[in-house]
């Protein structure tokens, strides 16, 4: 039985299982007519950072009209970032400056992804900063339902669902964990059936520097776990609030070789699991998190009484151009 977060209202909701849509191999196949003639505004934004070349870069394409289905994956492969976002008008009369509702899809270089935080943040940043969208709140219609992004003084706040995690028997995933991190001490293991992520909390004897320097072997993981149960590995350690100039409540890293992402620099969607997990462990609703990739990124987490989570971060647009093919 799920435990409610302390001080929150218990709201039972049916969770939607998130599925990756893997693109078929198209080696040697000719481009479609629409793919050959496309001219698309494209941007790259670094998400969950206030500094260029930090955080997690995402490509953002603005679609005035329907794009050939295969072209989405072709563009994502060409951009070769962890995610490429496609923002589309829902109605022909919609406008990227005036409208407040848009369609949104995310693609890794290998597959369509059901939920992506940093590419959603990047998409909102492009609309707010480059298209001067006049609305304070944007709504994105996605595979994971309606997601909202709202302006804040020091960033953009994402309104995301919360996904519960459940205790996971170590012996069922022992080979996977040992292949990834060897004999590193593990304190807790949780599994999210909705997102197919495995959350591994390392021993509290480890700190941020240990997690940052930990060598994680992702190459053999898809061959070890090929049942489809796991598609992402989260490593996390308890923070040291008050012990640093910029204290954080918890740290994490994320690996998804099953979908072509060896390590994701900063992952908003994993905090839909990490937020409620650490909220229960620490007895806090407001938390500050840091993802310890080489680029690094900061996230402000707020657990809401309606069973959702606010994830706030900054974004810096570093590239603007036109995609032609």
Short mmCIF file of C-alpha atoms in Angstrom, two decimals:
data_model
loop_
_atom_site.label_atom_id
_atom_site.label_comp_id
_atom_site.label_asym_id
_atom_site.label_seq_id
_atom_site.Cartn_x
_atom_site.Cartn_y
_atom_site.Cartn_z
CA UNK A 1 0.00 0.00 0.00
CA UNK A 2 1.35 3.44 -0.87
CA UNK A 3 2.09 5.72 2.06
CA UNK A 4 0.96 9.34 1.80
CA UNK A 5 3.59 12.02 2.23
CA UNK A 6 3.52 13.59 5.65
CA UNK A 7 1.08 16.49 5.80
CA UNK A 8 -0.37 15.89 2.33
CA UNK A 9 -3.80 14.80 1.25
CA UNK A 10 -4.09 11.20 0.11
CA UNK A 11 -5.28 11.22 -3.48
CA UNK A 12 -5.48 7.89 -5.22
CA UNK A 13 -4.87 8.24 -8.95
CA UNK A 14 -4.53 5.69 -11.67
CA UNK A 15 -1.02 6.02 -13.00
CA UNK A 16 -0.39 5.80 -16.71
CA UNK A 17 2.36 3.38 -17.61
CA UNK A 18 4.97 5.16 -19.69
CA UNK A 19 6.15 3.28 -22.76
CA UNK A 20 9.11 3.97 -25.02
CA UNK A 21 8.27 3.82 -28.72
CA UNK A 22 11.38 2.52 -30.43
CA UNK A 23 11.83 3.57 -34.03
CA UNK A 24 12.34 0.83 -36.63
CA UNK A 25 15.64 0.70 -38.43
CA UNK A 26 15.52 2.69 -41.66
CA UNK A 27 19.05 2.15 -42.91
CA UNK A 28 19.19 2.64 -46.66
CA UNK A 29 15.56 3.75 -46.95
CA UNK A 30 14.85 6.90 -48.99
CA UNK A 31 13.70 10.08 -47.30
CA UNK A 32 10.04 10.95 -47.59
CA UNK A 33 8.94 13.97 -49.61
CA UNK A 34 8.08 15.97 -46.49
CA UNK A 35 11.43 15.16 -44.89
CA UNK A 36 13.35 16.34 -47.98
CA UNK A 37 11.62 19.72 -48.11
CA UNK A 38 11.37 20.65 -44.44
CA UNK A 39 12.63 23.98 -43.12
CA UNK A 40 12.19 24.11 -39.37
CA UNK A 41 13.19 26.65 -36.72
CA UNK A 42 15.47 24.82 -34.33
CA UNK A 43 17.10 25.78 -31.04
CA UNK A 44 19.39 24.22 -28.47
CA UNK A 45 18.77 25.19 -24.86
CA UNK A 46 20.78 24.15 -21.81
CA UNK A 47 18.23 23.23 -19.14
CA UNK A 48 18.44 23.25 -15.34
CA UNK A 49 21.24 25.78 -15.33
CA UNK A 50 21.77 29.54 -15.43
CA UNK A 51 25.12 29.13 -17.21
CA UNK A 52 25.70 28.24 -20.85
CA UNK A 53 27.30 24.85 -21.55
CA UNK A 54 26.11 23.45 -18.23
CA UNK A 55 22.93 21.57 -17.42
CA UNK A 56 21.34 19.35 -20.05
CA UNK A 57 21.17 20.46 -23.70
CA UNK A 58 17.98 19.74 -25.62
CA UNK A 59 17.08 20.52 -29.20
CA UNK A 60 13.70 22.17 -29.74
CA UNK A 61 11.89 22.19 -33.12
CA UNK A 62 8.85 24.41 -33.66
CA UNK A 63 6.36 22.82 -36.06
CA UNK A 64 3.98 25.05 -38.00
CA UNK A 65 2.32 21.99 -39.53
CA UNK A 66 2.38 18.21 -39.36
CA UNK A 67 5.79 16.64 -39.78
CA UNK A 68 6.29 13.26 -41.44
CA UNK A 69 6.33 10.66 -38.65
CA UNK A 70 9.72 9.19 -39.56
CA UNK A 71 11.28 12.65 -39.76
CA UNK A 72 10.96 13.10 -35.99
CA UNK A 73 13.36 10.23 -35.37
CA UNK A 74 15.65 11.26 -38.23
CA UNK A 75 16.04 14.74 -36.75
CA UNK A 76 16.66 13.36 -33.26
CA UNK A 77 19.40 11.12 -34.63
CA UNK A 78 20.92 14.07 -36.47
CA UNK A 79 20.90 16.29 -33.37
CA UNK A 80 22.36 13.39 -31.33
CA UNK A 81 21.39 14.90 -27.97
CA UNK A 82 19.74 12.96 -25.18
CA UNK A 83 16.39 14.44 -26.29
CA UNK A 84 14.97 16.47 -29.13
CA UNK A 85 11.60 18.12 -28.49
CA UNK A 86 8.96 18.86 -31.12
CA UNK A 87 6.49 21.61 -30.24
CA UNK A 88 3.49 21.68 -32.55
CA UNK A 89 0.41 23.84 -32.97
CA UNK A 90 -2.80 22.07 -32.02
CA UNK A 91 -4.95 24.19 -34.36
CA UNK A 92 -4.09 25.92 -37.66
CA UNK A 93 -5.00 29.28 -36.11
CA UNK A 94 -2.65 28.82 -33.14
CA UNK A 95 0.33 31.11 -32.74
CA UNK A 96 3.61 30.51 -30.90
CA UNK A 97 3.38 34.02 -29.40
CA UNK A 98 -0.32 34.18 -28.50
CA UNK A 99 -1.44 30.61 -27.81
CA UNK A 100 -1.02 28.83 -24.49
CA UNK A 101 -1.58 25.16 -25.50
CA UNK A 102 0.73 23.12 -27.71
CA UNK A 103 1.48 19.52 -28.55
CA UNK A 104 4.85 18.20 -27.39
CA UNK A 105 6.81 15.03 -28.19
CA UNK A 106 10.31 13.95 -27.16
CA UNK A 107 12.76 11.70 -29.01
CA UNK A 108 16.12 10.25 -28.03
CA UNK A 109 18.45 9.27 -30.90
CA UNK A 110 16.86 5.81 -30.80
CA UNK A 111 13.25 6.09 -29.64
CA UNK A 112 10.32 8.29 -28.74
CA UNK A 113 10.30 8.95 -25.00
CA UNK A 114 7.11 9.22 -22.92
CA UNK A 115 8.27 11.92 -20.46
CA UNK A 116 11.18 14.34 -20.46
CA UNK A 117 11.69 17.17 -18.00
CA UNK A 118 14.67 19.04 -19.40
CA UNK A 119 13.34 19.11 -22.97
CA UNK A 120 9.99 20.40 -21.64
CA UNK A 121 11.84 23.14 -19.77
CA UNK A 122 13.84 23.92 -22.93
CA UNK A 123 10.63 24.08 -25.01
CA UNK A 124 9.03 26.54 -22.59
CA UNK A 125 12.21 28.64 -22.56
CA UNK A 126 12.19 28.87 -26.37
CA UNK A 127 8.55 29.97 -26.41
CA UNK A 128 9.00 32.48 -23.58
CA UNK A 129 12.37 33.89 -24.64
CA UNK A 130 12.51 33.54 -28.44
CA UNK A 131 8.84 33.67 -29.44
CA UNK A 132 7.96 36.14 -26.65
CA UNK A 133 4.92 34.11 -25.66
CA UNK A 134 2.63 36.39 -23.66
CA UNK A 135 1.13 33.77 -21.36
CA UNK A 136 2.36 33.13 -17.83
CA UNK A 137 1.46 29.42 -18.06
CA UNK A 138 1.90 27.09 -21.03
CA UNK A 139 0.15 23.73 -21.34
CA UNK A 140 1.75 20.90 -23.30
CA UNK A 141 -0.33 17.95 -24.50
CA UNK A 142 1.94 14.88 -24.31
CA UNK A 143 2.04 11.09 -24.06
CA UNK A 144 2.04 11.59 -20.27
CA UNK A 145 -1.01 13.83 -20.22
CA UNK A 146 -1.14 17.60 -19.91
CA UNK A 147 2.00 19.18 -18.46
CA UNK A 148 2.24 22.83 -17.47
CA UNK A 149 5.19 25.20 -17.44
CA UNK A 150 4.91 28.57 -15.73
CA UNK A 151 7.14 31.60 -15.52
CA UNK A 152 8.99 32.30 -12.29
CA UNK A 153 11.30 35.15 -11.34
CA UNK A 154 14.35 32.91 -11.32
CA UNK A 155 13.42 30.18 -13.79
CA UNK A 156 10.58 28.06 -15.13
CA UNK A 157 8.42 25.76 -13.00
CA UNK A 158 7.26 22.44 -14.45
CA UNK A 159 4.03 20.91 -13.11
CA UNK A 160 4.62 17.15 -13.36
CA UNK A 161 2.94 13.98 -12.08
CA UNK A 162 4.38 12.01 -9.17
CA UNK A 163 5.27 8.37 -9.76
CA UNK A 164 5.51 6.04 -6.75
CA UNK A 165 8.37 3.62 -6.16
CA UNK A 166 8.17 0.26 -4.44
CA UNK A 167 10.76 -1.87 -2.60
CA UNK A 168 12.75 -4.02 -5.01
CA UNK A 169 14.31 -7.35 -4.04
CA UNK A 170 18.09 -7.03 -4.42
CA UNK A 171 18.61 -10.56 -5.73
CA UNK A 172 16.32 -9.92 -8.72
CA UNK A 173 18.53 -7.05 -9.91
CA UNK A 174 21.86 -8.06 -8.37
CA UNK A 175 23.57 -8.83 -11.68
CA UNK A 176 22.47 -5.49 -13.12
CA UNK A 177 23.64 -3.46 -10.12
CA UNK A 178 26.96 -5.25 -9.77
CA UNK A 179 27.69 -4.83 -13.48
CA UNK A 180 27.00 -1.10 -13.19
CA UNK A 181 28.69 -0.19 -9.89
CA UNK A 182 30.62 -3.27 -8.72
CA UNK A 183 30.79 -3.70 -4.95
CA UNK A 184 29.60 -0.18 -4.10
CA UNK A 185 27.49 -0.33 -0.94
CA UNK A 186 23.75 -0.04 -1.49
CA UNK A 187 21.32 1.19 1.17
CA UNK A 188 17.95 0.95 -0.59
CA UNK A 189 16.50 -0.18 -3.92
CA UNK A 190 13.17 0.95 -5.32
CA UNK A 191 11.39 0.28 -8.60
CA UNK A 192 8.89 2.41 -10.51
CA UNK A 193 6.61 0.25 -12.68
CA UNK A 194 5.14 3.36 -14.31
CA UNK A 195 8.47 4.71 -15.57
CA UNK A 196 10.45 1.43 -15.54
CA UNK A 197 13.24 3.13 -13.61
CA UNK A 198 15.33 1.41 -10.96
CA UNK A 199 16.22 3.76 -8.09
CA UNK A 200 19.36 2.72 -6.20
CA UNK A 201 20.24 4.67 -3.07
CA UNK A 202 23.89 4.28 -2.19
CA UNK A 203 25.11 4.01 1.39
CA UNK A 204 24.87 7.17 3.51
CA UNK A 205 28.60 6.77 4.08
CA UNK A 206 29.08 8.10 0.53
CA UNK A 207 28.93 11.79 -0.35
CA UNK A 208 28.64 13.97 -3.45
CA UNK A 209 32.30 13.61 -4.40
CA UNK A 210 32.01 9.82 -4.33
CA UNK A 211 28.95 9.84 -6.59
CA UNK A 212 30.57 12.29 -9.00
CA UNK A 213 33.72 10.19 -9.34
CA UNK A 214 32.00 6.79 -9.42
CA UNK A 215 32.77 4.87 -12.62
CA UNK A 216 29.49 3.41 -13.87
CA UNK A 217 29.67 0.70 -16.52
CA UNK A 218 26.55 1.07 -18.66
CA UNK A 219 27.65 -0.89 -21.74
CA UNK A 220 26.57 -4.38 -20.58
CA UNK A 221 23.30 -3.31 -18.94
CA UNK A 222 20.92 -3.77 -21.92
CA UNK A 223 22.24 -7.31 -22.44
CA UNK A 224 21.85 -8.15 -18.74
CA UNK A 225 18.34 -6.70 -18.43
CA UNK A 226 16.49 -7.37 -21.66
CA UNK A 227 13.04 -8.26 -20.35
CA UNK A 228 11.81 -4.68 -20.74
CA UNK A 229 11.27 -4.26 -17.00
CA UNK A 230 14.06 -1.69 -16.57
CA UNK A 231 14.84 1.12 -18.97
CA UNK A 232 16.71 3.50 -16.66
CA UNK A 233 19.03 3.39 -13.64
CA UNK A 234 19.01 6.16 -11.01
CA UNK A 235 21.84 6.39 -8.49
CA UNK A 236 21.26 8.71 -5.55
CA UNK A 237 22.87 9.71 -2.26
CA UNK A 238 21.72 11.78 0.67
CA UNK A 239 22.81 15.40 0.67
CA UNK A 240 24.56 17.47 3.28
CA UNK A 241 22.23 20.43 3.97
CA UNK A 242 24.02 23.15 5.88
CA UNK A 243 27.41 21.62 5.27
CA UNK A 244 28.16 23.49 2.06
CA UNK A 245 27.94 27.01 0.68
CA UNK A 246 25.16 25.78 -1.63
CA UNK A 247 23.51 22.92 0.29
CA UNK A 248 21.53 20.23 -1.47
CA UNK A 249 19.12 17.73 0.03
CA UNK A 250 20.09 14.92 -2.32
CA UNK A 251 22.25 14.12 -5.33
CA UNK A 252 21.68 11.81 -8.27
CA UNK A 253 22.92 10.49 -11.61
CA UNK A 254 20.87 8.83 -14.35
CA UNK A 255 21.75 6.19 -16.95
CA UNK A 256 19.52 4.95 -19.79
CA UNK A 257 21.58 2.85 -22.23
CA UNK A 258 18.39 0.95 -23.14
CA UNK A 259 17.28 4.01 -25.14
CA UNK A 260 20.70 5.14 -26.34
CA UNK A 261 21.59 7.50 -23.47
CA UNK A 262 24.69 6.30 -21.59
CA UNK A 263 24.32 9.09 -19.00
CA UNK A 264 21.82 11.93 -19.02
CA UNK A 265 23.37 15.20 -17.76
CA UNK A 266 20.28 16.44 -15.86
CA UNK A 267 16.95 14.62 -15.81
CA UNK A 268 13.77 16.38 -14.76
CA UNK A 269 11.59 13.28 -15.14
CA UNK A 270 13.59 11.19 -12.65
CA UNK A 271 12.71 13.76 -9.99
CA UNK A 272 9.08 12.69 -10.27
CA UNK A 273 10.41 9.62 -8.39
CA UNK A 274 13.30 11.14 -6.46
CA UNK A 275 11.18 14.00 -5.13
CA UNK A 276 8.59 11.86 -3.32
CA UNK A 277 11.21 9.30 -2.25
CA UNK A 278 13.47 11.84 -0.55
CA UNK A 279 10.50 13.82 0.76
CA UNK A 280 9.44 10.77 2.74
CA UNK A 281 12.99 9.97 3.83
CA UNK A 282 13.83 13.52 4.92
CA UNK A 283 10.40 14.67 6.08
CA UNK A 284 10.51 17.68 3.77
CA UNK A 285 8.26 19.02 1.01
CA UNK A 286 10.65 21.66 -0.34
CA UNK A 287 14.03 20.36 -1.50
CA UNK A 288 17.00 21.40 -3.57
CA UNK A 289 18.67 18.75 -5.71
CA UNK A 290 21.83 18.49 -7.78
CA UNK A 291 22.49 15.99 -10.57
CA UNK A 292 26.16 15.02 -10.50
CA UNK A 293 26.97 14.54 -14.17
CA UNK A 294 30.03 16.18 -15.70
CA UNK A 295 27.88 19.15 -16.79
CA UNK A 296 25.80 19.20 -13.59
CA UNK A 297 22.45 20.84 -12.94
CA UNK A 298 20.27 22.24 -10.16
CA UNK A 299 16.59 21.55 -9.50
CA UNK A 300 14.19 22.95 -6.92
CA UNK A 301 11.59 20.36 -5.91
CA UNK A 302 8.24 21.09 -4.28
CA UNK A 303 5.78 18.29 -3.40
CA UNK A 304 2.22 19.57 -3.67
CA UNK A 305 -0.85 18.42 -1.69
CA UNK A 306 -2.67 17.53 -4.93
CA UNK A 307 -0.28 14.66 -5.62
CA UNK A 308 1.91 16.43 -8.18
CA UNK A 309 5.39 17.90 -8.06
CA UNK A 310 6.76 21.30 -9.09
CA UNK A 311 10.25 21.14 -10.59
CA UNK A 312 11.96 24.49 -11.11
CA UNK A 313 15.08 25.24 -13.10
CA UNK A 314 16.75 27.76 -15.34
CA UNK A 315 17.50 27.53 -19.06
CA UNK A 316 19.97 29.20 -21.41
CA UNK A 317 19.44 29.16 -25.19
CA UNK A 318 22.81 28.65 -26.86
CA UNK A 319 21.89 28.04 -30.51
CA UNK A 320 19.23 29.24 -32.94
CA UNK A 321 18.91 28.32 -36.59
CA UNK A 322 16.96 26.62 -39.36
CA UNK A 323 16.97 22.91 -40.05
CA UNK A 324 16.87 22.12 -43.78
CA UNK A 325 16.99 18.80 -45.59
#
